[in-house]
XYZ file of C-alpha atoms in Angstrom:
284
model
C 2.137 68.622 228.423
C 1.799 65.613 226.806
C 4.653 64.808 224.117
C 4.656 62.215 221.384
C 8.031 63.203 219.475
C 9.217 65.658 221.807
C 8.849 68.692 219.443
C 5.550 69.700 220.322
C 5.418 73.382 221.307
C 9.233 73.758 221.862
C 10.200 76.667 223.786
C 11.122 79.961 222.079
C 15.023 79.928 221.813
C 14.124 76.746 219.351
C 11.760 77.421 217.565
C 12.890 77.758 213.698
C 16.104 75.898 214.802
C 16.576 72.057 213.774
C 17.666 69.246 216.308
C 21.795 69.548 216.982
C 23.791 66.298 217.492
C 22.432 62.746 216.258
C 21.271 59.399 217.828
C 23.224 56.659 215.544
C 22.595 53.569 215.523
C 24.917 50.608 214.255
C 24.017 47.561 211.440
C 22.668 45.633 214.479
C 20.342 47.797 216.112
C 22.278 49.258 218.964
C 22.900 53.052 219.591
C 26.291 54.176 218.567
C 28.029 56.485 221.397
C 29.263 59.011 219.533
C 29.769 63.568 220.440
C 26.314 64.011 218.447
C 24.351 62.227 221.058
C 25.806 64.575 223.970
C 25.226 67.269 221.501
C 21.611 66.316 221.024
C 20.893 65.951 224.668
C 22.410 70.076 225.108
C 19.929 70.892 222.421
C 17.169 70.172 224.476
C 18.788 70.909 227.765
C 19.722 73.992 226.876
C 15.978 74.972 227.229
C 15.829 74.234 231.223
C 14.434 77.419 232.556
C 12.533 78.468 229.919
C 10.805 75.036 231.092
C 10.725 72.772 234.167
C 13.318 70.831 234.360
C 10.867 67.531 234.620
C 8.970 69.298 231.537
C 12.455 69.408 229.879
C 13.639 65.707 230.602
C 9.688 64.514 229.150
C 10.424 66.286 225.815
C 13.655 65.116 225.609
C 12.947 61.126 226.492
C 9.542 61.662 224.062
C 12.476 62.847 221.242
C 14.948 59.736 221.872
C 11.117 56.756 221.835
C 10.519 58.619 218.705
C 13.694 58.577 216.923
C 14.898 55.112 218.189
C 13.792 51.500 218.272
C 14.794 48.578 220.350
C 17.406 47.778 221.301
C 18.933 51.493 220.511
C 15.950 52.907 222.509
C 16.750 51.690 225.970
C 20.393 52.417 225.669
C 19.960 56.087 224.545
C 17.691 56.241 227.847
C 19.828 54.685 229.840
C 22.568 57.410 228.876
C 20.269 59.919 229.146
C 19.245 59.154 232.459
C 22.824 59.159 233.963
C 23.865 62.350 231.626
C 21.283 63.896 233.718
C 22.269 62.400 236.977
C 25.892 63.213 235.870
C 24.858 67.341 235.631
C 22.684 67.704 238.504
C 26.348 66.097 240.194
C 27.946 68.614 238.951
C 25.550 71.343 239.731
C 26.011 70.249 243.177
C 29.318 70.762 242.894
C 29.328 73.773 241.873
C 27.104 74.920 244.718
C 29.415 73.442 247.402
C 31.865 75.440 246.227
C 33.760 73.003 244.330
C 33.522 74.261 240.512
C 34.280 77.459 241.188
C 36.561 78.896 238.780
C 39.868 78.219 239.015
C 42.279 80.868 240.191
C 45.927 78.839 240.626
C 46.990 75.503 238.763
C 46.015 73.427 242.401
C 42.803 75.296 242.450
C 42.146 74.397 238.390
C 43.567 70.636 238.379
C 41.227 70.088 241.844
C 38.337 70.922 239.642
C 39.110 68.942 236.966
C 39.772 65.856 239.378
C 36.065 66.234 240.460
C 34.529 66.203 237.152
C 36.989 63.118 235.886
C 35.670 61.738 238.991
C 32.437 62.172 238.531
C 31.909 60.835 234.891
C 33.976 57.890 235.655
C 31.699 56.652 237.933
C 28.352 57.135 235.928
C 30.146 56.190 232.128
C 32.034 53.277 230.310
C 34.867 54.266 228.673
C 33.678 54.586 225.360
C 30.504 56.826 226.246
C 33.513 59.016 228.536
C 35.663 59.536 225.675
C 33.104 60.143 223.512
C 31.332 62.926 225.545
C 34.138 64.302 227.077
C 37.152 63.780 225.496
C 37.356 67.309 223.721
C 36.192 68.901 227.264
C 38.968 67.014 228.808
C 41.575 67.881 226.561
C 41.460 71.413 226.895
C 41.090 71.114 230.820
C 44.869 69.673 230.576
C 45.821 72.252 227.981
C 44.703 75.052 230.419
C 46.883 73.571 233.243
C 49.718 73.046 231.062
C 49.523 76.717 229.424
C 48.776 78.115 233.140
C 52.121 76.494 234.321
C 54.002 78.210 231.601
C 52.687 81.405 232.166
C 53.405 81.211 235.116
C 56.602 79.334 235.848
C 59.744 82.280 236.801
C 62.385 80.022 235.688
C 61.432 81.066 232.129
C 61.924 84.104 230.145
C 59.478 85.955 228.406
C 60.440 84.577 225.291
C 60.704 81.225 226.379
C 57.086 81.455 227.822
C 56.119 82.806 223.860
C 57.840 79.502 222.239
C 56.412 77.077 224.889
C 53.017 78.133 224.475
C 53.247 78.346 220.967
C 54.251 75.039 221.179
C 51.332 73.700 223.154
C 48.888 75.024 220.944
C 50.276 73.139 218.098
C 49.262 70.174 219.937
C 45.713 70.978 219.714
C 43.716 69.870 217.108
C 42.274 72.535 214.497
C 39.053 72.289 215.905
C 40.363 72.178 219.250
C 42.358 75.713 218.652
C 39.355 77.469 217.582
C 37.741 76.877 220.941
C 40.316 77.661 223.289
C 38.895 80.935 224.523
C 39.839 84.013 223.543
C 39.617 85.107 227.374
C 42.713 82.219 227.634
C 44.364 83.623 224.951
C 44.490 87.172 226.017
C 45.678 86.816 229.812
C 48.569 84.417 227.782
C 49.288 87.298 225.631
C 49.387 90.004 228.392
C 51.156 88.335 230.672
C 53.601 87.773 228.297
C 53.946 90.972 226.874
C 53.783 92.821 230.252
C 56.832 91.168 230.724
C 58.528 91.656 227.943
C 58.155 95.546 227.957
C 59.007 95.542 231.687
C 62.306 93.849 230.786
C 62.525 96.626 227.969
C 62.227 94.874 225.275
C 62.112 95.838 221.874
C 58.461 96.239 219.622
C 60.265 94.047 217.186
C 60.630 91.015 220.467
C 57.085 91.953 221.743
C 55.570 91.160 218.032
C 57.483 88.024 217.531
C 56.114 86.790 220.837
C 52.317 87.819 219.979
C 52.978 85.947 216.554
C 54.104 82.859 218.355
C 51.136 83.000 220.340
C 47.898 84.600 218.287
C 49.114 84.258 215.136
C 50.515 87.141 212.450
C 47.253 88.369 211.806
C 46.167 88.816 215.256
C 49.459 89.966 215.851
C 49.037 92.861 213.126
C 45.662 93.767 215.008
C 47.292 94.352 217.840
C 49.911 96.207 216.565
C 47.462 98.590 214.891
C 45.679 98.876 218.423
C 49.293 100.095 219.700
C 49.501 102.771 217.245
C 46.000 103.922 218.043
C 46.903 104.084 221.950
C 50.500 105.463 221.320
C 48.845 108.312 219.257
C 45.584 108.917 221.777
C 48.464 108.976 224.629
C 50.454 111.614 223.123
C 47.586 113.861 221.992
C 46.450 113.769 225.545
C 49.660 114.636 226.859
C 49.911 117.534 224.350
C 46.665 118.877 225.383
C 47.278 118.623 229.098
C 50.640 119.982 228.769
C 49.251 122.992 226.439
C 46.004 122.956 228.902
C 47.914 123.703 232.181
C 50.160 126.770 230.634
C 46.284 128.285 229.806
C 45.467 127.850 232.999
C 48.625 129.417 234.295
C 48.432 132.223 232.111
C 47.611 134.890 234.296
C 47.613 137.605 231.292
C 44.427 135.857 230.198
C 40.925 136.587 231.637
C 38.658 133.522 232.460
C 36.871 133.903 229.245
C 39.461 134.154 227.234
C 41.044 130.529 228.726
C 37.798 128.942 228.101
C 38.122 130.115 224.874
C 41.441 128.869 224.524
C 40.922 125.670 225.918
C 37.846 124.991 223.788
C 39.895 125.519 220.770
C 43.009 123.848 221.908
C 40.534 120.671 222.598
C 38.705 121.261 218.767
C 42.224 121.014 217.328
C 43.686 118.007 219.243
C 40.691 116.033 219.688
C 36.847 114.653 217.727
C 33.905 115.139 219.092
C 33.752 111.838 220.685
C 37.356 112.199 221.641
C 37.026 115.627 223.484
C 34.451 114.272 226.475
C 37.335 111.260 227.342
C 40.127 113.902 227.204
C 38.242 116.134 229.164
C 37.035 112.849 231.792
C 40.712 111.971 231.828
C 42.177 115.384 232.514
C 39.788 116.414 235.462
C 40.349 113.108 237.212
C 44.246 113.356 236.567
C 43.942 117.103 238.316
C 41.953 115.547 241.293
């Protein structure tokens, strides 16, 4: 296909959807490195497999000729070019074996050596920081939160402050983006801990509010309750279950028609199939 702007017959996941990021350009003409550019690159890149690859890299050099003059034009190319040589780097790495995801702080601060590595050789430090600066800073903050969590020479509620602590040294916008996969496997390993050291709901909140926040914290709280209340239903009904079964006064119709109505009383609809999942596998 032959592309003048770069928007000709875009691809179906952007169609409707305007250009993300921004090619600047400063009072003399020259392109001004800034996160939009990298962003507006990803718009288009995001596309590769729904297109070619070399179809994807045409649209997007068609966008940058369009949008950009001299000198401005030549530099967002430039960057372009070794943005793309920069990911097909790190695709590479991945494939070797290298990016995979990180299981141990050696393991996660390896991979994050590569990539620094790799950007510093194909980026001045202006276009680095710009592009990768956010990227880079939660790398570090996942080491640093991994080494709490993990570090034995701290209690429980010492690993609650110390992470709460570390996210306050993320930005706003930075805090927002820190996964909520992160967050959680903080959280648990925290509170596993906590309850295995016996400690009290009131010590398990306060660490979940140093870490999630108090309205996360009362989510959680209210998923307790739920699971408390499910767990002691289902105890109930097994308990109540098994003296049916044992009942030897009863004939087999009657205890299914016990059972039945001991499960109608203790449990929904929707309820009554996982009770009755949980209680055949349990007498397995």
């Amino acid at each position: 296909m032959h592309f003048k702007t770069g928007l000709e017959q875009l691809p179906a996941s952007l169609q409707g959807t305007d250009v993300d990021g921004e090619l600047p350009v400063d009072s003399s003409g020259h392109l001004r490195v800034v996160r939009g550019v990298r962003n507006c690159f990803d718009y288009f890149l995001s596309t590769i497999g729904e297109e070619p690859v070399q179809q994807v890299r045409e649209r997007l050099q068609a966008y940058v000729r369009n949008q950009l003059k001299e000198p401005a034009r030549a530099e967002a190319l430039d960057l372009l070019n070794r943005y793309l040589d920069y990911r097909a780097a790190l695709e590479q790495l991945v494939q070797q074996g290298g990016g995979q995801p990180a299981s141990s702080v050696e393991a996660l601060r390896a991979r994050l050596a590569q990539q620094l590595s790799l950007r510093q050789q194909r980026f001045s430090p202006t276009e680095h920081a710009a592009f990768f600066a956010d990227e880079e800073q939660l790398g570090n903050y996942s080491v640093a939160s991994l080494l709490i969590v993990r570090d034995a020479s701290l209690s429980a509620r010492d690993k609650a402050a110390r992470l709460h602590e570390l996210n306050a040294t993320l930005p706003p916008e930075l805090q927002e983006a820190v996964s909520a996969r992160e967050r959680y496997d903080q959280l648990t390993a925290v509170t596993q801990e906590l309850r295995a050291q016996g400690a009290s709901a009131e010590a398990v909140r306060a660490a979940r509010v140093q870490i999630v926040g108090a309205e996360a914290a009362d989510r959680l709280d209210a998923l307790d309750a739920q699971r408390a209340n499910w767990q002691s239903r289902l105890q109930a009904f097994q308990t109540q279950r098994a003296a049916l079964m044992s009942d030897a006064s009863l004939s087999e119709s009657q205890r299914r028609q016990a059972i039945d109505q001991l499960a109608t009383r203790s449990f929904n609809a929707t309820e009554r199939a996982r009770a009755q999942a949980l209680t055949d596998e349990a007498g397995r």
